[in-house]
Short mmCIF file of C-alpha atoms and ligand atoms in Angstrom, two decimals:
data_model
loop_
_atom_site.label_atom_id
_atom_site.label_comp_id
_atom_site.label_asym_id
_atom_site.label_seq_id
_atom_site.Cartn_x
_atom_site.Cartn_y
_atom_site.Cartn_z
CA MET S 1 -20.11 -67.00 -26.19
CA ALA S 2 -17.17 -65.36 -24.38
CA ALA S 3 -18.70 -61.95 -24.95
CA HIS S 4 -21.94 -63.26 -23.46
CA TRP S 5 -20.23 -64.28 -20.17
CA LYS S 6 -18.32 -61.03 -20.13
CA THR S 7 -21.60 -59.10 -20.24
CA PHE S 8 -23.14 -61.36 -17.59
CA PHE S 9 -20.31 -60.95 -15.04
CA GLY S 10 -19.77 -57.32 -16.05
CA GLY S 11 -23.14 -56.57 -14.43
CA PHE S 12 -22.03 -58.12 -11.11
CA ASN S 13 -18.74 -56.30 -11.36
CA LEU S 14 -20.57 -52.99 -11.59
CA THR S 15 -22.78 -53.84 -8.60
CA PHE S 16 -19.82 -54.85 -6.39
CA ARG S 17 -17.83 -51.78 -7.40
CA HIS S 18 -20.67 -49.56 -6.20
CA LEU S 19 -21.14 -51.56 -2.99
CA THR S 20 -17.60 -50.89 -1.90
CA ARG S 21 -17.11 -47.31 -3.12
CA THR S 22 -16.98 -44.42 -0.64
CA ASN S 23 -20.26 -42.56 -0.19
CA VAL S 24 -20.31 -39.30 -2.10
CA THR S 25 -23.47 -38.06 -0.37
CA ILE S 26 -23.71 -36.53 3.11
CA SER S 27 -26.65 -36.14 5.49
CA TYR S 28 -27.47 -32.56 4.57
CA PRO S 29 -28.62 -30.39 6.35
CA GLN S 30 -27.33 -32.11 9.52
CA GLU S 31 -23.89 -32.10 7.90
CA LYS S 32 -22.64 -29.40 5.60
CA ARG S 33 -19.73 -29.22 3.19
CA PRO S 34 -17.49 -26.15 3.37
CA LYS S 35 -18.69 -23.45 1.03
CA GLN S 36 -16.59 -22.09 -1.79
CA PRO S 37 -14.69 -18.87 -1.03
CA ARG S 38 -16.54 -16.79 -3.62
CA GLN S 39 -19.99 -18.26 -3.11
CA HIS S 40 -22.73 -15.64 -3.45
CA GLY S 41 -25.25 -15.71 -0.62
CA ARG S 42 -27.32 -13.17 1.27
CA HIS S 43 -25.92 -9.69 1.60
CA VAL S 44 -24.42 -7.86 4.54
CA LEU S 45 -24.07 -4.12 5.08
CA ASN S 46 -20.60 -3.50 6.44
CA ARG S 47 -19.33 -1.03 9.01
CA TYR S 48 -15.95 0.65 9.57
CA GLU S 49 -13.69 -0.24 12.46
CA ASP S 50 -15.04 2.73 14.42
CA GLY S 51 -18.56 1.28 14.06
CA MET S 52 -19.79 3.76 11.45
CA GLU S 53 -21.83 2.40 8.57
CA LYS S 54 -20.15 2.27 5.18
CA CYS S 55 -23.33 2.88 3.19
CA ILE S 56 -23.67 6.51 2.07
CA GLY S 57 -27.13 6.09 0.55
CA CYS S 58 -25.94 6.83 -3.00
CA GLU S 59 -28.35 4.30 -4.54
CA LEU S 60 -25.80 3.06 -7.09
CA CYS S 61 -26.47 -0.52 -6.02
CA ALA S 62 -30.20 -0.06 -6.60
CA GLY S 63 -29.53 1.57 -9.98
CA VAL S 64 -27.34 -1.26 -11.24
CA CYS S 65 -29.46 -4.14 -9.94
CA PRO S 66 -30.86 -6.01 -12.95
CA ALA S 67 -33.63 -7.59 -10.87
CA ASP S 68 -34.76 -4.28 -9.39
CA CYS S 69 -34.76 -5.76 -5.91
CA ILE S 70 -32.91 -3.10 -3.88
CA HIS S 71 -34.72 -0.17 -2.30
CA VAL S 72 -32.43 2.48 -0.77
CA ARG S 73 -33.16 5.92 0.51
CA GLY S 74 -30.45 8.27 1.72
CA LEU S 75 -30.76 10.88 4.42
CA ASP S 76 -28.41 13.67 5.52
CA ASN S 77 -26.25 12.61 8.43
CA PRO S 78 -27.27 14.28 11.69
CA ALA S 79 -24.46 16.71 12.57
CA ASP S 80 -24.31 15.66 16.22
CA HIS S 81 -24.36 11.87 15.70
CA PRO S 82 -23.46 10.91 12.10
CA VAL S 83 -24.21 7.35 11.05
CA SER S 84 -21.68 7.24 8.21
CA PRO S 85 -18.56 9.29 7.44
CA GLY S 86 -20.23 10.64 4.30
CA GLU S 87 -22.65 13.49 3.83
CA ARG S 88 -25.53 11.03 3.81
CA TYR S 89 -26.23 7.55 5.05
CA GLY S 90 -28.51 4.74 4.00
CA TYR S 91 -31.67 5.51 5.90
CA ILE S 92 -33.76 2.77 4.32
CA TYR S 93 -32.12 -0.30 2.84
CA GLU S 94 -34.14 -3.28 1.67
CA ILE S 95 -33.42 -6.29 -0.54
CA ASN S 96 -36.18 -8.49 -1.89
CA TYR S 97 -34.83 -12.05 -1.96
CA LEU S 98 -37.68 -13.30 -4.10
CA ARG S 99 -36.09 -11.28 -6.90
CA CYS S 100 -32.34 -11.32 -6.17
CA ILE S 101 -30.31 -13.45 -8.57
CA HIS S 102 -27.07 -13.02 -6.59
CA CYS S 103 -25.22 -11.57 -9.54
CA ASP S 104 -23.20 -9.25 -7.26
CA LEU S 105 -23.49 -6.25 -9.56
CA CYS S 106 -24.57 -4.27 -6.51
CA VAL S 107 -21.35 -5.28 -4.78
CA GLU S 108 -19.29 -4.23 -7.78
CA ALA S 109 -21.10 -0.89 -8.04
CA CYS S 110 -20.80 0.15 -4.40
CA PRO S 111 -18.14 2.88 -4.03
CA THR S 112 -17.57 2.28 -0.31
CA GLN S 113 -17.65 -1.55 -0.11
CA ALA S 114 -20.70 -1.17 2.07
CA ILE S 115 -22.54 -4.08 0.55
CA THR S 116 -20.96 -7.51 0.15
CA GLU S 117 -22.33 -11.00 0.16
CA SER S 118 -22.01 -13.71 2.77
CA LYS S 119 -22.12 -17.36 1.76
CA MET S 120 -25.50 -17.90 3.45
CA PHE S 121 -28.10 -19.38 1.14
CA GLU S 122 -29.90 -21.57 3.65
CA PHE S 123 -32.91 -19.44 4.48
CA SER S 124 -36.57 -19.63 3.53
CA PHE S 125 -39.84 -17.76 4.05
CA SER S 126 -43.49 -18.60 4.25
CA ASN S 127 -44.78 -15.26 2.97
CA ARG S 128 -43.67 -12.58 0.55
CA ALA S 129 -43.13 -9.85 3.12
CA ASP S 130 -40.60 -11.96 5.03
CA ALA S 131 -38.49 -12.27 1.87
CA ILE S 132 -37.65 -8.57 2.11
CA TYR S 133 -34.60 -8.08 4.32
CA THR S 134 -34.41 -4.69 5.95
CA LYS S 135 -31.39 -2.68 7.00
CA ALA S 136 -31.81 -3.85 10.60
CA GLU S 137 -31.22 -7.42 9.42
CA LEU S 138 -28.55 -6.75 6.82
CA VAL S 139 -26.18 -4.57 8.82
CA VAL S 140 -23.31 -6.46 10.50
CA ASP S 141 -23.29 -6.80 14.29
CA ASP S 142 -20.95 -5.05 16.73
CA MET S 143 -18.25 -7.65 15.99
CA GLY S 144 -18.51 -6.94 12.25
CA MET S 145 -20.08 -10.35 11.59
CA PRO S 146 -23.36 -11.09 9.77
CA GLN S 147 -26.31 -11.40 12.11
CA ARG S 148 -27.43 -14.99 12.61
CA LEU S 149 -31.13 -14.55 12.02
CA PRO S 150 -33.47 -17.15 13.50
CA TRP S 151 -34.69 -18.44 10.12
CA GLU S 152 -31.17 -18.88 8.75
CA ASP S 153 -29.08 -22.01 9.18
CA TRP S 154 -25.62 -20.72 10.18
CA ARG S 155 -22.87 -23.02 11.39
CA ASP S 156 -19.63 -22.02 13.07
CA GLY S 157 -17.12 -20.59 10.66
CA GLU S 158 -19.64 -19.91 7.91
CA GLU S 159 -19.57 -16.18 8.53
CA ASP S 160 -15.80 -16.00 8.04
CA MET S 161 -14.60 -14.10 5.00
CA THR S 162 -18.01 -12.59 4.29
CA SER S 163 -16.99 -8.99 4.26
CA GLY S 164 -15.10 -7.66 1.33
CA TRP S 165 -14.65 -10.92 -0.46
CA MET S 166 -17.31 -10.96 -3.08
CA ARG S 167 -15.91 -8.14 -5.14
CA ALA S 168 -13.35 -8.19 -7.91
CA THR S 169 -10.07 -6.74 -6.70
CA SER S 170 -9.16 -5.38 -10.10
CA PRO S 171 -11.49 -2.46 -10.87
CA SER S 172 -12.45 -2.40 -14.53
CA GLY S 173 -10.32 -5.49 -15.01
CA SER S 174 -7.10 -3.47 -14.78
CA ALA S 175 -4.22 -5.79 -14.03
CA ALA S 176 -2.42 -2.90 -12.33
CA TYR S 177 -4.72 -3.32 -9.35
CA GLU S 178 -4.17 -7.03 -8.94
CA GLY S 179 -2.87 -7.83 -5.49
CA VAL S 180 -3.27 -4.22 -4.33
CA ILE S 181 -5.33 -3.74 -1.18
CA GLN S 182 -8.58 -2.06 -2.11
CA TRP S 183 -10.44 -2.52 1.13
CA SER S 184 -11.01 -0.10 3.93
CA GLY S 185 -10.91 -1.41 7.49
CA ASP S 186 -13.85 -3.51 8.67
CA LEU S 187 -15.30 -3.67 12.15
CA GLY S 188 -13.79 -6.59 14.04
CA VAL S 189 -11.86 -7.71 10.99
CA GLY S 190 -9.57 -4.81 10.10
CA VAL S 191 -8.05 -4.63 6.64
CA ARG S 192 -8.03 -7.84 4.69
CA ILE S 193 -5.48 -8.63 2.05
CA PRO S 194 -6.89 -8.74 -1.47
CA GLU S 195 -8.26 -11.89 -2.93
CA ALA S 196 -5.82 -13.75 -5.13
CA GLY S 197 -5.80 -12.76 -8.77
CA GLN S 198 -4.79 -14.71 -11.83
CA SER S 199 -1.06 -14.08 -11.71
CA ASP S 200 1.59 -15.27 -9.27
CA GLY S 201 2.08 -13.95 -5.77
CA ARG S 202 -1.08 -15.60 -4.48
CA ASP S 203 -1.60 -16.16 -0.78
CA ASP S 204 -4.40 -18.68 -0.70
CA SER S 205 -4.08 -19.52 2.98
CA ALA S 206 -4.50 -15.88 3.96
CA THR S 207 -7.37 -15.19 1.58
CA GLY S 208 -9.19 -18.50 1.96
CA SER S 209 -9.11 -18.89 -1.81
CA LYS S 210 -8.33 -22.09 -3.58
CA GLN S 211 -6.16 -22.44 -6.63
CA LEU S 212 -9.02 -21.92 -9.03
CA ARG S 213 -6.79 -22.12 -12.08
CA ASP S 214 -5.57 -25.59 -11.19
CA VAL S 215 -6.98 -28.72 -12.73
CA PHE S 216 -10.58 -29.62 -11.99
CA SER S 217 -10.04 -32.31 -9.37
CA ALA S 218 -7.78 -30.02 -7.34
CA HIS S 219 -10.85 -27.92 -6.52
CA LEU S 220 -12.76 -30.78 -5.02
CA LEU S 221 -12.74 -32.31 -1.58
CA PRO S 222 -11.48 -35.93 -1.69
CA GLU S 223 -14.99 -37.29 -1.12
CA ASP S 224 -16.33 -35.20 -4.01
CA VAL S 225 -14.10 -36.96 -6.55
CA PRO S 226 -16.15 -39.77 -8.14
CA ALA S 227 -14.78 -43.29 -7.67
CA SER S 228 -14.28 -43.57 -11.43
CA HIS S 229 -11.85 -40.62 -11.28
CA ARG S 230 -9.68 -42.00 -8.47
CA GLY S 231 -6.73 -44.40 -8.27
CA VAL S 232 -6.22 -46.95 -11.03
CA ALA S 233 -9.63 -46.26 -12.56
CA GLY S 234 -8.82 -42.55 -12.68
CA ALA S 235 -5.42 -43.17 -14.25
CA ARG S 236 -7.04 -45.41 -16.84
CA ARG S 237 -9.59 -42.74 -17.72
CA LYS S 238 -6.84 -40.17 -18.18
CA LEU S 239 -4.87 -42.56 -20.38
CA GLU S 240 -7.92 -43.39 -22.46
CA ALA S 241 -8.68 -39.71 -22.92
CA LYS S 242 -5.22 -39.17 -24.43
CA MET S 243 -5.35 -42.17 -26.79
CA PRO S 244 -5.99 -41.69 -30.50
CA PRO S 245 -9.57 -42.88 -31.22
CA ALA S 246 -8.44 -45.73 -33.52
CA LEU S 247 -6.06 -47.18 -30.91
CA LYS S 248 -8.68 -46.81 -28.19
CA LYS S 249 -11.20 -48.68 -30.29
CA ARG S 250 -8.80 -51.57 -30.90
CA LEU S 251 -7.62 -51.89 -27.28
CA LEU S 252 -11.05 -51.60 -25.67
CA ARG S 253 -12.83 -53.85 -28.08
S1 LIG H 301 -26.88 -9.56 -6.27
FE1 LIG H 301 -27.65 -8.79 -8.25
S2 LIG H 301 -29.85 -9.20 -8.21
FE2 LIG H 301 -29.13 -9.35 -6.07
S3 LIG H 301 -29.41 -7.33 -5.19
FE3 LIG H 301 -27.34 -7.36 -6.01
S4 LIG H 301 -27.49 -6.55 -8.11
FE4 LIG H 301 -29.56 -7.11 -7.42
S1 LIG H 302 -24.70 -0.02 -0.46
FE1 LIG H 302 -23.11 1.13 -1.55
S2 LIG H 302 -23.95 1.54 -3.60
FE2 LIG H 302 -25.69 1.00 -2.24
S3 LIG H 302 -26.47 2.93 -1.47
FE3 LIG H 302 -25.00 2.17 0.05
S4 LIG H 302 -23.06 3.11 -0.54
FE4 LIG H 302 -24.42 3.34 -2.31
#
């Protein structure tokens, strides 16, 4: 009988708990949550501090792309007005976003850090041709920031940390490179310090990185932590998780 009443009121208990809990949803797209530091979005083609383009038209990015979505053609730099400091520059540069899987292999392959990814994923098209971004759209503006294209939903601050941040800072996984600046100067941004690695000496405030090695809940915004993982309920869950199964069964019966 007692178990019967417990089940009956347990249902109300659940309802009232959910009535009073903090909302975990937001009114997207009117409101947006901050994006993760290493989020992979649409690409940008970076420029040096003197305004020159970093792309040298080597086509390594196109060669490594598993989705075959990059089309690059290099051209010799005009002697009187070079576009890049190299022998050649990227004359044609196109990315087909109907194919791109945002794996960032192109970013890893690029020898000059010309191509990196912004965090922008909020864009859409109504025909196939529009899904192909051209160099005119991908190249950063005169401030070194991604262009805010009319069909993209940019908010203030979302273009921060887009250049140079989507690439591993330890080439070939060599720990010797961890924490060593690998980046050349960027237009409007200058030289950025390397993204934090896995060892000590991290500067998360300067890099915008979070402590990714910390426990799961430390990565989340307070409102992203489910009610059942907070406060007394959260402590109880943790305790239950540590209990031997036999003891848990007896106590929670
Ligand atoms: S992110 Fe991956 S799929 Fe997209 S263009 Fe680069 S290599 Fe290709
Ligand atoms: S973006 Fe980089 S890898 Fe691709 S063609 Fe330009 S320089 Fe070469």
